[in-house]
Each structure stands twice: as C-alpha cells, then as structure tokens.
GROMACS .gro file of C-alpha atoms in nm:
model
   64
    1MET     CA    1  -0.001   0.004   0.002
    2LEU     CA    2   0.129   0.344  -0.094
    3GLN     CA    3   0.170   0.578   0.198
    4ILE     CA    4   0.134   0.956   0.141
    5ASN     CA    5   0.306   1.192   0.371
    6LEU     CA    6   0.231   1.563   0.374
    7LEU     CA    7   0.506   1.817   0.385
    8PRO     CA    8   0.492   2.045   0.696
    9GLY     CA    9   0.294   2.362   0.612
   10ALA     CA   10   0.150   2.215   0.292
   11ILE     CA   11  -0.209   2.302   0.382
   12ASN     CA   12  -0.116   2.660   0.471
   13GLU     CA   13   0.075   2.690   0.140
   14ILE     CA   14  -0.224   2.566  -0.058
   15MET     CA   15  -0.450   2.817   0.117
   16ALA     CA   16  -0.210   3.102   0.048
   17SER     CA   17  -0.187   3.009  -0.319
   18VAL     CA   18  -0.565   2.989  -0.355
   19ALA     CA   19  -0.606   3.327  -0.174
   20LYS     CA   20  -0.359   3.486  -0.421
   21SER     CA   21  -0.486   3.323  -0.749
   22GLY     CA   22  -0.845   3.216  -0.685
   23PHE     CA   23  -0.772   2.872  -0.838
   24LEU     CA   24  -0.711   2.527  -0.710
   25THR     CA   25  -0.471   2.340  -0.934
   26LYS     CA   26  -0.483   1.966  -0.986
   27SER     CA   27  -0.178   1.926  -0.764
   28ASP     CA   28  -0.352   2.128  -0.492
   29CYS     CA   29  -0.651   1.893  -0.509
   30TYR     CA   30  -0.430   1.588  -0.474
   31GLY     CA   31  -0.262   1.756  -0.177
   32LEU     CA   32  -0.600   1.821  -0.012
   33MET     CA   33  -0.705   1.459  -0.080
   34ALA     CA   34  -0.391   1.333   0.083
   35ALA     CA   35  -0.461   1.564   0.381
   36VAL     CA   36  -0.813   1.434   0.426
   37LEU     CA   37  -0.685   1.075   0.419
   38ASP     CA   38  -0.417   1.156   0.672
   39GLU     CA   39  -0.555   1.087   1.010
   40SER     CA   40  -0.298   1.287   1.195
   41LEU     CA   41  -0.412   1.634   1.082
   42SER     CA   42  -0.430   1.910   1.341
   43SER     CA   43  -0.759   2.075   1.404
   44GLU     CA   44  -0.634   2.393   1.239
   45ASP     CA   45  -0.533   2.208   0.924
   46LEU     CA   46  -0.868   2.018   0.915
   47CYS     CA   47  -1.054   2.348   0.946
   48THR     CA   48  -0.850   2.497   0.661
   49VAL     CA   49  -0.935   2.202   0.433
   50LYS     CA   50  -1.303   2.236   0.521
   51ARG     CA   51  -1.283   2.606   0.450
   52LEU     CA   52  -1.129   2.548   0.107
   53SER     CA   53  -1.390   2.287   0.015
   54TYR     CA   54  -1.661   2.533   0.116
   55PHE     CA   55  -1.506   2.801  -0.107
   56VAL     CA   56  -1.516   2.561  -0.402
   57PHE     CA   57  -1.873   2.463  -0.324
   58ARG     CA   58  -1.985   2.823  -0.318
   59GLY     CA   59  -1.807   2.899  -0.643
   60TRP     CA   60  -1.565   3.145  -0.489
   61VAL     CA   61  -1.266   2.932  -0.597
   62ARG     CA   62  -1.240   2.761  -0.930
   63VAL     CA   63  -1.067   2.427  -0.993
   64GLU     CA   64  -0.825   2.420  -1.286
   0.00000   0.00000   0.00000
C-alpha cells in the first residue's frame, strides 16, 4: 500500500496560493485529498481543508 506523507505547512501553502490566485490546481486537489486521508491532521489544518472545500462549493474558488 502506498503511503502519502504531507510536507509540513503544505495546507497553509495551498491556502495562500488559492487566496492569491483564486484557483485550485490539480496538484492542490491531490494535496488536499492526501490531507483528508491523513488521520494525523491538526484541528487547524482540518478547518482549513473544510474552508477550502466550502469556497469551491460556493463557487468562490475555481478548480483548474
């Protein structure tokens, strides 16, 4: 089984990139998917992932 490890600060980096550009890239989506599957996320990182998914749901952020 392939194990995916997140880089420290990856979630915050994705959030900063989305705030600057208004887009989620395909690699950002894979990073968020890995974050959701990682069971050792902090509550702050989990809140950030939920916030990003809400932004996409509302149409405020587009997926490229």
